[in-house]
Short mmCIF file of N, CA, C and O in Angstrom, two decimals:
data_model
loop_
_atom_site.label_atom_id
_atom_site.label_comp_id
_atom_site.label_asym_id
_atom_site.label_seq_id
_atom_site.Cartn_x
_atom_site.Cartn_y
_atom_site.Cartn_z
N PRO A 1 -0.06 -5.62 1.77
CA PRO A 1 0.64 -5.81 3.03
C PRO A 1 -0.32 -5.88 4.21
O PRO A 1 -1.36 -5.24 4.21
N GLY A 2 0.04 -6.67 5.20
CA GLY A 2 -0.75 -6.74 6.42
C GLY A 2 -0.51 -5.50 7.28
O GLY A 2 0.31 -4.64 6.94
N LEU A 3 -1.21 -5.39 8.37
CA LEU A 3 -1.10 -4.21 9.23
C LEU A 3 0.31 -4.01 9.77
O LEU A 3 0.82 -2.89 9.77
N ASP A 4 0.97 -5.08 10.23
CA ASP A 4 2.33 -4.96 10.76
C ASP A 4 3.30 -4.51 9.68
O ASP A 4 4.13 -3.63 9.90
N GLU A 5 3.19 -5.12 8.50
CA GLU A 5 4.08 -4.74 7.40
C GLU A 5 3.80 -3.29 6.99
O GLU A 5 4.74 -2.52 6.75
N ASP A 6 2.56 -2.90 6.93
CA ASP A 6 2.19 -1.54 6.57
C ASP A 6 2.81 -0.54 7.55
O ASP A 6 3.35 0.49 7.14
N ASP A 7 2.76 -0.85 8.84
CA ASP A 7 3.36 0.03 9.86
C ASP A 7 4.87 0.16 9.65
O ASP A 7 5.43 1.25 9.73
N MET A 8 5.55 -0.95 9.37
CA MET A 8 7.00 -0.92 9.17
C MET A 8 7.38 -0.14 7.92
O MET A 8 8.41 0.54 7.89
N LEU A 9 6.56 -0.21 6.90
CA LEU A 9 6.86 0.51 5.66
C LEU A 9 6.75 2.03 5.82
O LEU A 9 7.27 2.77 5.00
N GLU A 10 6.11 2.48 6.88
CA GLU A 10 6.00 3.92 7.14
C GLU A 10 7.36 4.54 7.50
O GLU A 10 7.53 5.73 7.42
N PHE A 11 8.33 3.69 7.89
CA PHE A 11 9.62 4.20 8.36
C PHE A 11 10.76 3.94 7.38
O PHE A 11 11.91 3.89 7.78
N THR A 12 10.45 3.80 6.10
CA THR A 12 11.49 3.58 5.11
C THR A 12 12.25 4.88 4.83
O THR A 12 11.72 5.98 4.98
N ALA A 13 13.52 4.73 4.43
CA ALA A 13 14.37 5.89 4.15
C ALA A 13 13.99 6.55 2.82
O ALA A 13 14.19 7.74 2.65
N CYS A 14 13.46 5.77 1.90
CA CYS A 14 13.09 6.29 0.58
C CYS A 14 11.59 6.48 0.49
O CYS A 14 10.84 6.01 1.35
N GLU A 15 11.18 7.15 -0.56
CA GLU A 15 9.76 7.37 -0.78
C GLU A 15 9.03 6.04 -0.90
O GLU A 15 9.46 5.14 -1.62
N ARG A 16 7.95 5.90 -0.18
CA ARG A 16 7.15 4.69 -0.25
C ARG A 16 6.22 4.76 -1.46
O ARG A 16 5.60 5.80 -1.72
N LYS A 17 6.12 3.67 -2.18
CA LYS A 17 5.25 3.59 -3.35
C LYS A 17 4.10 2.64 -3.04
O LYS A 17 4.18 1.83 -2.11
N PRO A 18 3.00 2.72 -3.80
CA PRO A 18 1.84 1.86 -3.53
C PRO A 18 2.16 0.36 -3.57
O PRO A 18 1.52 -0.42 -2.89
N ASN A 19 3.17 -0.03 -4.35
CA ASN A 19 3.51 -1.45 -4.45
C ASN A 19 4.71 -1.83 -3.58
O ASN A 19 5.27 -2.91 -3.73
N SER A 20 5.12 -0.97 -2.65
CA SER A 20 6.25 -1.26 -1.77
C SER A 20 5.92 -2.42 -0.84
O SER A 20 4.81 -2.51 -0.31
N ARG A 21 6.91 -3.32 -0.67
CA ARG A 21 6.77 -4.47 0.23
C ARG A 21 8.08 -4.69 0.94
O ARG A 21 9.14 -4.29 0.45
N LEU A 22 8.03 -5.34 2.09
CA LEU A 22 9.24 -5.78 2.76
C LEU A 22 9.74 -7.03 2.05
O LEU A 22 8.95 -7.93 1.76
N SER A 23 11.03 -7.09 1.77
CA SER A 23 11.56 -8.24 1.02
C SER A 23 11.33 -9.56 1.74
O SER A 23 11.17 -10.59 1.10
N CYS A 24 11.28 -9.53 3.06
CA CYS A 24 11.07 -10.78 3.80
C CYS A 24 9.64 -11.31 3.64
O CYS A 24 9.35 -12.43 4.02
N GLN A 25 8.75 -10.51 3.04
CA GLN A 25 7.37 -10.94 2.85
C GLN A 25 7.11 -11.48 1.45
O GLN A 25 6.00 -11.91 1.15
N ILE A 26 8.11 -11.46 0.59
CA ILE A 26 7.94 -11.95 -0.78
C ILE A 26 8.21 -13.44 -0.80
O ILE A 26 9.31 -13.89 -0.46
N ARG A 27 7.24 -14.21 -1.18
CA ARG A 27 7.40 -15.67 -1.30
C ARG A 27 7.91 -15.99 -2.70
O ARG A 27 7.26 -15.66 -3.70
N ILE A 28 9.07 -16.60 -2.75
CA ILE A 28 9.70 -16.89 -4.02
C ILE A 28 9.12 -18.18 -4.62
O ILE A 28 9.10 -19.22 -3.97
N ASP A 29 8.62 -18.07 -5.85
CA ASP A 29 8.16 -19.24 -6.58
C ASP A 29 8.20 -18.93 -8.08
O ASP A 29 8.61 -17.85 -8.48
N GLN A 30 7.79 -19.87 -8.90
CA GLN A 30 7.87 -19.72 -10.35
C GLN A 30 7.01 -18.57 -10.88
O GLN A 30 7.29 -18.05 -11.96
N ASP A 31 5.98 -18.20 -10.16
CA ASP A 31 5.13 -17.09 -10.61
C ASP A 31 5.88 -15.77 -10.68
O ASP A 31 5.45 -14.84 -11.35
N LEU A 32 7.01 -15.67 -9.98
CA LEU A 32 7.79 -14.42 -9.95
C LEU A 32 8.88 -14.39 -11.01
O LEU A 32 9.67 -13.46 -11.04
N ASP A 33 8.92 -15.39 -11.90
CA ASP A 33 9.91 -15.41 -12.97
C ASP A 33 9.80 -14.12 -13.77
O ASP A 33 8.72 -13.78 -14.26
N GLY A 34 10.88 -13.38 -13.88
CA GLY A 34 10.89 -12.12 -14.61
C GLY A 34 10.61 -10.90 -13.74
O GLY A 34 10.61 -9.78 -14.24
N LEU A 35 10.40 -11.11 -12.45
CA LEU A 35 10.13 -10.01 -11.54
C LEU A 35 11.30 -9.03 -11.51
O LEU A 35 12.47 -9.44 -11.48
N VAL A 36 11.02 -7.75 -11.54
CA VAL A 36 12.04 -6.72 -11.45
C VAL A 36 11.90 -6.05 -10.09
O VAL A 36 10.82 -5.58 -9.74
N LEU A 37 12.99 -6.03 -9.32
CA LEU A 37 12.99 -5.41 -8.00
C LEU A 37 13.75 -4.10 -8.05
O LEU A 37 14.82 -4.01 -8.66
N ASN A 38 13.22 -3.08 -7.41
CA ASN A 38 13.89 -1.79 -7.26
C ASN A 38 14.25 -1.64 -5.79
O ASN A 38 13.36 -1.61 -4.94
N LEU A 39 15.54 -1.57 -5.50
CA LEU A 39 16.02 -1.47 -4.13
C LEU A 39 16.59 -0.08 -3.87
O LEU A 39 17.25 0.50 -4.72
N PRO A 40 16.35 0.46 -2.66
CA PRO A 40 16.90 1.78 -2.34
C PRO A 40 18.42 1.69 -2.16
O PRO A 40 18.96 0.63 -1.85
N GLU A 41 19.11 2.81 -2.35
CA GLU A 41 20.57 2.84 -2.14
C GLU A 41 20.91 2.60 -0.68
O GLU A 41 21.96 2.04 -0.37
N SER A 42 20.05 3.07 0.21
CA SER A 42 20.29 2.86 1.65
C SER A 42 18.95 2.67 2.35
O SER A 42 17.91 3.01 1.82
N GLN A 43 19.02 2.13 3.54
CA GLN A 43 17.81 1.96 4.32
C GLN A 43 18.12 2.10 5.79
O GLN A 43 18.92 1.66 6.40
#
């Protein structure tokens, strides 16, 4: 994550993990085929 994204991830409702990303920063393409996403119950 870039600096701005890193700052925003500090304010998540759930525990932040090393691979946490903002969904708006994920570029969808064929390389992500089979990707498993874990979403928090609330944010």
